[in-house]
mmCIF file of C-alpha atoms in Angstrom:
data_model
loop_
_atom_site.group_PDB
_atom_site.id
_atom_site.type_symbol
_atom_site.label_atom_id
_atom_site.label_comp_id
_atom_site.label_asym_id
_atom_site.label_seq_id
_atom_site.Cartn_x
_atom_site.Cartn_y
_atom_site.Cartn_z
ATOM 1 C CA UNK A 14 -16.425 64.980 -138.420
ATOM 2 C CA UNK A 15 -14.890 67.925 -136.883
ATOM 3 C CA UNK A 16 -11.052 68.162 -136.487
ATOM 4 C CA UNK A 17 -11.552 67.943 -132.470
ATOM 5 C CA UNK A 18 -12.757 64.185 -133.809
ATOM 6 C CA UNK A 19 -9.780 63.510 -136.356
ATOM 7 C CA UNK A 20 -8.785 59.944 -135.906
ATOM 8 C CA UNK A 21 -5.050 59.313 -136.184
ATOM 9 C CA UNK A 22 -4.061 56.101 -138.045
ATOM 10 C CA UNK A 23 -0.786 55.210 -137.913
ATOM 11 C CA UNK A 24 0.906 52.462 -140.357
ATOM 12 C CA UNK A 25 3.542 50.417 -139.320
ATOM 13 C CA UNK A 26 6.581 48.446 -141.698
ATOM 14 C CA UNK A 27 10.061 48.378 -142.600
ATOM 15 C CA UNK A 28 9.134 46.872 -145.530
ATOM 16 C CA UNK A 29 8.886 50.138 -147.964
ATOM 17 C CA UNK A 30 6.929 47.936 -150.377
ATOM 18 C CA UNK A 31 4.341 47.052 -147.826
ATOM 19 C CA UNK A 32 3.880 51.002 -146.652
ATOM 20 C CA UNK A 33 3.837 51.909 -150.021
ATOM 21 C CA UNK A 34 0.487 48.872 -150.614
ATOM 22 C CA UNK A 35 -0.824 49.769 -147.590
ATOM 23 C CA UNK A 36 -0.903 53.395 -148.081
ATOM 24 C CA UNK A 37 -2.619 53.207 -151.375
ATOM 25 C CA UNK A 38 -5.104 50.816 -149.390
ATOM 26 C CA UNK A 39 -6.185 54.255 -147.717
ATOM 27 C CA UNK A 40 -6.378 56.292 -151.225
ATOM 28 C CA UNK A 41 -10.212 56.296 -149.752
ATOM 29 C CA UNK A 42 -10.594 56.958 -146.349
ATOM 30 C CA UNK A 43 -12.202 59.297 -144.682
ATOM 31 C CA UNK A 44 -10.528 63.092 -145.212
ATOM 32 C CA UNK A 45 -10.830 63.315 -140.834
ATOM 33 C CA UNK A 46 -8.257 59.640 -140.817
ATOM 34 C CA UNK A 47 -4.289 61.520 -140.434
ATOM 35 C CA UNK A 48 -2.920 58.735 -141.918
ATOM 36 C CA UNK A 49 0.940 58.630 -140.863
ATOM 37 C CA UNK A 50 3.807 55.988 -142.040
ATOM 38 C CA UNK A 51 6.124 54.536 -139.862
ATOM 39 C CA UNK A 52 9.258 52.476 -139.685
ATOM 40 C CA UNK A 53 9.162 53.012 -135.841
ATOM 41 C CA UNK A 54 6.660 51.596 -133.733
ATOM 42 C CA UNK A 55 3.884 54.560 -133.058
ATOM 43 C CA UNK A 56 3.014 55.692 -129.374
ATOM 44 C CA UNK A 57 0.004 58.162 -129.541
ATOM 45 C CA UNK A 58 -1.805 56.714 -132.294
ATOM 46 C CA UNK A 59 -5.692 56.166 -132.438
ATOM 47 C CA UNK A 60 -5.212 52.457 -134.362
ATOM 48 C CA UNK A 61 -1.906 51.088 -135.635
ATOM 49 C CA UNK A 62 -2.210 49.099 -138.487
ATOM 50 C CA UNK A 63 0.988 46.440 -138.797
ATOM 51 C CA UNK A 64 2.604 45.428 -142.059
ATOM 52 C CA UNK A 65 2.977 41.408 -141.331
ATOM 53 C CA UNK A 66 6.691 42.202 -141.460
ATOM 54 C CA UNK A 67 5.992 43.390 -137.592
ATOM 55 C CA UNK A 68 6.842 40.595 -135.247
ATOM 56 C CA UNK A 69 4.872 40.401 -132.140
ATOM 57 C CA UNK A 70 7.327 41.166 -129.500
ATOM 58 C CA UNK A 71 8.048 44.523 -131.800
ATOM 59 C CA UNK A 72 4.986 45.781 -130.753
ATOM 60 C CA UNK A 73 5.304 46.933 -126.867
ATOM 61 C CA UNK A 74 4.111 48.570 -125.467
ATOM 62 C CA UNK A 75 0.678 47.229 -127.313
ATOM 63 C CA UNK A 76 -0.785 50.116 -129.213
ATOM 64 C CA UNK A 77 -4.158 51.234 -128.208
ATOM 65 C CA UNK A 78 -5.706 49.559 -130.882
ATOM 66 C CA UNK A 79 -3.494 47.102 -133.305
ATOM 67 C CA UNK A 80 -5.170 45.943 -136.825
ATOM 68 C CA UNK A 81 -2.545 43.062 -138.152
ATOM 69 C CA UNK A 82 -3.067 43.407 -142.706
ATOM 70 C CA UNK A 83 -1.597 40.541 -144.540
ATOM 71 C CA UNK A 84 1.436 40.820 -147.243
ATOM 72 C CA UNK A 85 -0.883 41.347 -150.436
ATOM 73 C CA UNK A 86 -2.782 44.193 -148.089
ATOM 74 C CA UNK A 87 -5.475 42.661 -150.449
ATOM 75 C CA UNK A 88 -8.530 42.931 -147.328
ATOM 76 C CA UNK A 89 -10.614 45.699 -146.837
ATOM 77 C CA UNK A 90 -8.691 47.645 -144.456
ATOM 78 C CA UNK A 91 -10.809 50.601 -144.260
ATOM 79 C CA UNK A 92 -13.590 48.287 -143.417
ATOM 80 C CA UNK A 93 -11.474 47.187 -140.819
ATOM 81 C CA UNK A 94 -9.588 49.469 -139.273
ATOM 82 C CA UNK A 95 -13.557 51.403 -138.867
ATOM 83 C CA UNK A 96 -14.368 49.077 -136.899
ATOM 84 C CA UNK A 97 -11.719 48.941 -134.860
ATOM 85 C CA UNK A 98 -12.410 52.617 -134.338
ATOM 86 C CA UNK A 99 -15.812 51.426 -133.261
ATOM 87 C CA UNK A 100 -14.893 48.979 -130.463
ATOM 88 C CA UNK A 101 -14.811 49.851 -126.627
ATOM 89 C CA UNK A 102 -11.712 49.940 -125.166
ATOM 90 C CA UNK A 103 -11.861 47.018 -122.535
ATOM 91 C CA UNK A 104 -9.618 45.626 -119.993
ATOM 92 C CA UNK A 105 -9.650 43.153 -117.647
ATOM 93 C CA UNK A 106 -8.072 42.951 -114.378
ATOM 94 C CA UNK A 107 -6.688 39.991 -112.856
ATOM 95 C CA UNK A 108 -4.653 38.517 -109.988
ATOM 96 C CA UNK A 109 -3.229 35.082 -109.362
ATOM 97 C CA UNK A 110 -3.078 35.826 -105.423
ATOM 98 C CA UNK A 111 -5.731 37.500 -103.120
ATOM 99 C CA UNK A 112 -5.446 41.257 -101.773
ATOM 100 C CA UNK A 113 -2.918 42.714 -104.200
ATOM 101 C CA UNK A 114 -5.046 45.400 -105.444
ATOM 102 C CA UNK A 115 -7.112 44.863 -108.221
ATOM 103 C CA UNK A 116 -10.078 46.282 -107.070
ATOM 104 C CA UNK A 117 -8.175 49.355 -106.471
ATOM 105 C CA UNK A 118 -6.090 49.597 -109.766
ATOM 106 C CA UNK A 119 -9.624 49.051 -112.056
ATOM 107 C CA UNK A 120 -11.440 51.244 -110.148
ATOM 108 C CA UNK A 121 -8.806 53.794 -110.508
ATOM 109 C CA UNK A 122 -8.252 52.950 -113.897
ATOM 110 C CA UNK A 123 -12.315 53.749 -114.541
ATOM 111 C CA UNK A 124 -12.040 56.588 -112.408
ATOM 112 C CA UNK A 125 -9.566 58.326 -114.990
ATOM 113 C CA UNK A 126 -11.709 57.479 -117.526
ATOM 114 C CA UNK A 127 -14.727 59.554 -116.691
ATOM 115 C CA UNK A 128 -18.190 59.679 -117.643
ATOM 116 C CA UNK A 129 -17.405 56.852 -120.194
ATOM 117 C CA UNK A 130 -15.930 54.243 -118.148
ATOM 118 C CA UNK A 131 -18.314 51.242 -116.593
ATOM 119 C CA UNK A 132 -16.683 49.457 -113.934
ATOM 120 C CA UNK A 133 -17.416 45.878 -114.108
ATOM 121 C CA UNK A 134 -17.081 43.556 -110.802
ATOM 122 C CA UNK A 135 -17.697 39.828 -111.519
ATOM 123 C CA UNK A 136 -18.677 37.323 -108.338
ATOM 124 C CA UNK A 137 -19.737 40.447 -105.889
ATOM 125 C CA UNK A 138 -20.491 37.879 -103.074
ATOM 126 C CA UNK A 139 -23.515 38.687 -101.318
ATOM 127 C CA UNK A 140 -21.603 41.733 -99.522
ATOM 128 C CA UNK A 141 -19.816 43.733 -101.728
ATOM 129 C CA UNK A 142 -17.161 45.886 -100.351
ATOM 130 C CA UNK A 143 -16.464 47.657 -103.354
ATOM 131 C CA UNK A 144 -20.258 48.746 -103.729
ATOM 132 C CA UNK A 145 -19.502 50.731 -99.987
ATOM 133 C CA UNK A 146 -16.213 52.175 -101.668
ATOM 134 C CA UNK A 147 -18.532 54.121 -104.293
ATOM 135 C CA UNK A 148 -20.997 55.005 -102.087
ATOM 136 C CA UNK A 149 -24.059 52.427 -103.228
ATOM 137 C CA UNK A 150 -25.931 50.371 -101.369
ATOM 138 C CA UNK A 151 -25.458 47.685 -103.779
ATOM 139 C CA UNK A 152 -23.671 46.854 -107.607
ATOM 140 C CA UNK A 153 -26.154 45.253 -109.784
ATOM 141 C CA UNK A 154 -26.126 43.905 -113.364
ATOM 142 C CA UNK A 155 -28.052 47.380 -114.178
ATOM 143 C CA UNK A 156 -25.170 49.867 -114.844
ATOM 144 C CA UNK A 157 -25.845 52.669 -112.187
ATOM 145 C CA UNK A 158 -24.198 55.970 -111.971
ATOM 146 C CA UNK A 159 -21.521 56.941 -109.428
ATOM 147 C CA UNK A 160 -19.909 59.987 -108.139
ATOM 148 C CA UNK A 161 -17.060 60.296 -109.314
ATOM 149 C CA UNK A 162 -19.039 60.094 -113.061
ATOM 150 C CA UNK A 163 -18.056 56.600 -114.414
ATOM 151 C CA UNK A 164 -21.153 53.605 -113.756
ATOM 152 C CA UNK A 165 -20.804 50.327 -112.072
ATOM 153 C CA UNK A 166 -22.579 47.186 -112.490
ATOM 154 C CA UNK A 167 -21.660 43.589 -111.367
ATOM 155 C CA UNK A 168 -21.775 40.331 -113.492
ATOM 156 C CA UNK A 169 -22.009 36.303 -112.331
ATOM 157 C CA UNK A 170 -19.449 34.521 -114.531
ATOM 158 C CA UNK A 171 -21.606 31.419 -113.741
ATOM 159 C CA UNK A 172 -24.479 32.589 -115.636
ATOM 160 C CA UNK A 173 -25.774 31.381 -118.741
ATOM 161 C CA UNK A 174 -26.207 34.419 -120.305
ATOM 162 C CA UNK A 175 -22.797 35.854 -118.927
ATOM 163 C CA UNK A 176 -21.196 36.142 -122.428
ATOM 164 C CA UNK A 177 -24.645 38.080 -123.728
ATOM 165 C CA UNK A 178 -24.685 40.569 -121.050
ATOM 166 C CA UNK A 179 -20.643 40.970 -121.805
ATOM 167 C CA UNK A 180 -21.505 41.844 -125.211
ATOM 168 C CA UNK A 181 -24.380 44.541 -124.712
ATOM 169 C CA UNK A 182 -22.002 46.142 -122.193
ATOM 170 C CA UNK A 183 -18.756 46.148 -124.656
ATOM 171 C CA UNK A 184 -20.755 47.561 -127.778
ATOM 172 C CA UNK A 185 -22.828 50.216 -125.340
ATOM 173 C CA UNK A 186 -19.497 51.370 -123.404
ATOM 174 C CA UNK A 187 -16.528 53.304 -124.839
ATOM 175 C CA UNK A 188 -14.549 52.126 -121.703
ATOM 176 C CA UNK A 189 -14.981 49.087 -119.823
ATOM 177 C CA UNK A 190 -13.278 47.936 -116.805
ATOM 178 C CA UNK A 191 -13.437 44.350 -115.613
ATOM 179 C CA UNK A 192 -12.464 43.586 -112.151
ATOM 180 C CA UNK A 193 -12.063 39.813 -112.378
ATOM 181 C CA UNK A 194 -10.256 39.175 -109.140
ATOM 182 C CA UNK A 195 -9.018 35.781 -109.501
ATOM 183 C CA UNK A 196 -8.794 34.300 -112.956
ATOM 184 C CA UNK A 197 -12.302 32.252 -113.621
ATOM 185 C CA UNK A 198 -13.557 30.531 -116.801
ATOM 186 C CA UNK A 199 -14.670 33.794 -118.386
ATOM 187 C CA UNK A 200 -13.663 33.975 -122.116
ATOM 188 C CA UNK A 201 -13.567 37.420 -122.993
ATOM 189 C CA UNK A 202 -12.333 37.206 -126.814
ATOM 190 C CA UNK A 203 -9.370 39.810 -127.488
ATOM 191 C CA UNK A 204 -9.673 42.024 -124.544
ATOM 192 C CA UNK A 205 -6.300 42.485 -123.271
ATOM 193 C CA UNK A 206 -5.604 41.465 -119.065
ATOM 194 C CA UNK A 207 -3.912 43.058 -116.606
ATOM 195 C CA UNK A 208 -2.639 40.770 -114.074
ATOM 196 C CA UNK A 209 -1.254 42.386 -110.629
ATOM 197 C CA UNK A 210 1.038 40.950 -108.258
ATOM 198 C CA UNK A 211 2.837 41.547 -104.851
ATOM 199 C CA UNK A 212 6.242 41.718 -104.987
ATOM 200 C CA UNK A 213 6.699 38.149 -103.519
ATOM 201 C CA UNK A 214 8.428 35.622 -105.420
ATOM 202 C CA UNK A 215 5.839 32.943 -104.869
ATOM 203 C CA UNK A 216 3.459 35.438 -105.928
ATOM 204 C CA UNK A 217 5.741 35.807 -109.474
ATOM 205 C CA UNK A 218 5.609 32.338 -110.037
ATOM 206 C CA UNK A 219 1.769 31.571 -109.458
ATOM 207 C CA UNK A 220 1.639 34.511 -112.040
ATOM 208 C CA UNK A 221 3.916 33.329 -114.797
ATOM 209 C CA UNK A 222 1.722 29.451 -113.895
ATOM 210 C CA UNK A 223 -1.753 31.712 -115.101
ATOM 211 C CA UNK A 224 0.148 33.498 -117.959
ATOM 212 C CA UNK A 225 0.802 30.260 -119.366
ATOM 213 C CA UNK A 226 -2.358 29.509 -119.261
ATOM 214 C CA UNK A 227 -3.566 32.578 -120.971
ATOM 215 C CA UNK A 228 -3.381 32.513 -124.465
ATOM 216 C CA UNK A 229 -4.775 36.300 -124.969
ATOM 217 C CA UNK A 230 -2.629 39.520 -124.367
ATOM 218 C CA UNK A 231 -1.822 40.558 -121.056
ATOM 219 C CA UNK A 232 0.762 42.705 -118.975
ATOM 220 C CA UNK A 233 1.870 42.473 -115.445
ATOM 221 C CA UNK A 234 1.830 45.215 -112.593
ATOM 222 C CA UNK A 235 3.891 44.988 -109.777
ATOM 223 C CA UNK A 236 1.500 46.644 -106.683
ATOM 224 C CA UNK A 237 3.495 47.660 -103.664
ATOM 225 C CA UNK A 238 1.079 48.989 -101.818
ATOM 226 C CA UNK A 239 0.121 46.200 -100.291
ATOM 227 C CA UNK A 240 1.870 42.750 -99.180
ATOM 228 C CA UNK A 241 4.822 41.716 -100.443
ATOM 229 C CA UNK A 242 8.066 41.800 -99.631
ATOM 230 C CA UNK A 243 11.409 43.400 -101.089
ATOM 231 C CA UNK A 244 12.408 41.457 -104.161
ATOM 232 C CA UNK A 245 13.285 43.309 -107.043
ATOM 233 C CA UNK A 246 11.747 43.774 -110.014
ATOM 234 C CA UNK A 247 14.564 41.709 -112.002
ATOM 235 C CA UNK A 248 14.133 39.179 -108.991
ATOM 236 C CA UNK A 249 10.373 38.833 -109.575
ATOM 237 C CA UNK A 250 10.782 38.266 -113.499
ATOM 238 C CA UNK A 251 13.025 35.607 -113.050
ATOM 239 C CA UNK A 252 10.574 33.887 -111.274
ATOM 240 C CA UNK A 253 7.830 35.091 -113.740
ATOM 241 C CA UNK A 254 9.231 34.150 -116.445
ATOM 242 C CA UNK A 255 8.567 37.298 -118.843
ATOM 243 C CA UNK A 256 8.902 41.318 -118.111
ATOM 244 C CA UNK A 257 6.898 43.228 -115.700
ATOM 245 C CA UNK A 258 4.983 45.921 -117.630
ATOM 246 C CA UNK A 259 4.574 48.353 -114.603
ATOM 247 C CA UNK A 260 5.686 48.901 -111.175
ATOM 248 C CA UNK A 261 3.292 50.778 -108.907
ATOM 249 C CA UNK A 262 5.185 52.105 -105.260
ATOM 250 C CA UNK A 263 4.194 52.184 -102.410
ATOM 251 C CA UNK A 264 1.295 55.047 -101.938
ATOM 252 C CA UNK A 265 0.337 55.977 -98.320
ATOM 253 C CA UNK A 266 -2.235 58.491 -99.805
ATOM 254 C CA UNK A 267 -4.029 56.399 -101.751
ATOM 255 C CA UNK A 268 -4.723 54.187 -98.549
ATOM 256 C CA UNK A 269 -5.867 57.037 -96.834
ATOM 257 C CA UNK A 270 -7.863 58.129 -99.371
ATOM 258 C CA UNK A 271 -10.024 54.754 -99.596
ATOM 259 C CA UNK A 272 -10.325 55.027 -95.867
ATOM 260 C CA UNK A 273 -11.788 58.416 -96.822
ATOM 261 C CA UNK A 274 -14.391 57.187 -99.620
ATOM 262 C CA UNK A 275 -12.440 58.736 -102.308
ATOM 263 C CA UNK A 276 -10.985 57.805 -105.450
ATOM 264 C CA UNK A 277 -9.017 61.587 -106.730
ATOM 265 C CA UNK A 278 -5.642 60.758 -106.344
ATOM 266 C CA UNK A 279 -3.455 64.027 -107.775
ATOM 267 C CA UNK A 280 -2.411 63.272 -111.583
ATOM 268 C CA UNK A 281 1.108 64.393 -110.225
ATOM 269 C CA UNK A 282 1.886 61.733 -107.780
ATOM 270 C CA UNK A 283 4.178 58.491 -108.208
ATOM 271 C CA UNK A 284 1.319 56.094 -108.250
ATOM 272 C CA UNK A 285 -0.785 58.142 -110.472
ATOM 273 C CA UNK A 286 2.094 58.546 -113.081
ATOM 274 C CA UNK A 287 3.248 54.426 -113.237
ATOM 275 C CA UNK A 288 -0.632 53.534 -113.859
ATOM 276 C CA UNK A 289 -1.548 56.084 -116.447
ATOM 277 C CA UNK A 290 0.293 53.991 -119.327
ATOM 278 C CA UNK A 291 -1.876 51.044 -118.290
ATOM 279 C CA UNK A 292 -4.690 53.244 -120.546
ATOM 280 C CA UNK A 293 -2.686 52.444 -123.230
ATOM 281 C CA UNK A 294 -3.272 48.713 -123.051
ATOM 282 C CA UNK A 295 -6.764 49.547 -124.180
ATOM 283 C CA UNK A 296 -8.094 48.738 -127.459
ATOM 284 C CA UNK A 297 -9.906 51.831 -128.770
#
């Protein structure tokens, strides 16, 4: 590898016993791994590897990609933490409620991803409105190129070969976006969710009903443009019953812009800014 491909690995424990185990567990990795100790939880790097002295609610925001070692460090953690490296980042996104924006927020979150980003829409319905929002006449379960650079393809989560097709499009994909809609029975292992909600309190609550439900990581993004009302985000928790990750505002422009057929909303605007750390919630 080059040094444009250096990896960053970043190890994580207050316990200077486990750092010091764990560090010698990387006496043989690869001279392009920057292997970096930290009593701090890490924010930019390429896997975080967690001493099991890190508690789960010490690691938010979720790292990109999070390998947990046990106390004797005794595995093969190069083994692992390469294939970590190896994985696509995935995400799905999710809503409780109807018309809050998913579509929107994982089609903006492939858009940002480029050329290697596939947007994934499960249940298309025979008329798919999304296909007419990147200019095709139809999404299929053949990944076809866009516009805009990333490729879309649609899935039914009643199929029998659902979790197969999954699969091939996870290990073929460096970035893959579901858009799930409404929760279904669609087991997706550890990809982390995103699920979206109006700022309506009813709308909080249905939420906080699914993320019970949901044993796998998740986070929660307030969408104001769209319905909703004018509870507050301390209002909304309440009723969710755990902490919203991200608040998107309300964005004019980016209405106008899917009126438009377009997806390039400027890096510099509100809306752009508050859904840029949902790339984090990735694994890489």
């Amino acid at each position: 590898m080059t040094q444009a491909t250096q990896r960053r690995v970043a190890i994580f424990s207050r316990d200077p016993v486990m750092r010091v185990a764990l560090a010698r567990a990387f006496d043989a990795a690869p001279s392009s791994w920057d292997v970096t100790l930290h009593e701090v939880l890490p924010v930019d790097a390429d896997v975080t590897v967690a001493g099991a002295d890190i508690a789960d609610e010490e690691l938010d925001p979720p790292p990109r990609s999070l390998v947990r070692i046990g106390p004797d460090a005794d595995e093969d953690v190069i083994e692992i933490v390469r294939a970590s490296m190896s994985q696509s980042r995935a995400v799905v996104v999710a809503s409780a409620v109807g018309g809050c924006g998913v579509t929107t927020i994982a089609l903006q979150l492939a858009y940002r991803a480029g050329s290697d980003a596939l947007y994934v829409e499960v249940d298309p319905g025979p008329t798919s409105i999304t296909a007419q929002r990147l200019d095709l006449d139809r999404i299929g379960p053949v990944p076809r190129p866009t516009r805009w650079g990333f490729s879309a393809a649609s899935v039914d989560s009643s199929s029998c070969d659902v979790r197969a097709t999954m699969n091939g499009w996870l290990s073929a994909s460096p970035v893959v976006v579901i858009d799930l809609g409404r929760p279904a029975h669609l087991s997706m292992g550890d990809v982390p969710w995103i699920f979206v909600l109006p700022p309506t309190k009813l709308a909080a609550a249905a939420t906080g009903l699914a993320l019970r439900r949901h044993p796998g990581r998740c986070a929660v993004v307030t969408n104001r443009t769209g319905p909703g009302g004018e509870a507050t985000r301390r209002e909304l928790q309440v009723f969710l019953g755990c902490r919203i990750a991200v608040e998107l505002p309300q964005c004019p422009a980016l209405r106008d812009l899917e009126d438009e057929g377009e997806l390039g909303l400027p890096g510099w605007s509100r809306w752009s800014r508050r859904v840029r750390p949902l790339m984090r919630i990735w694994d890489a």
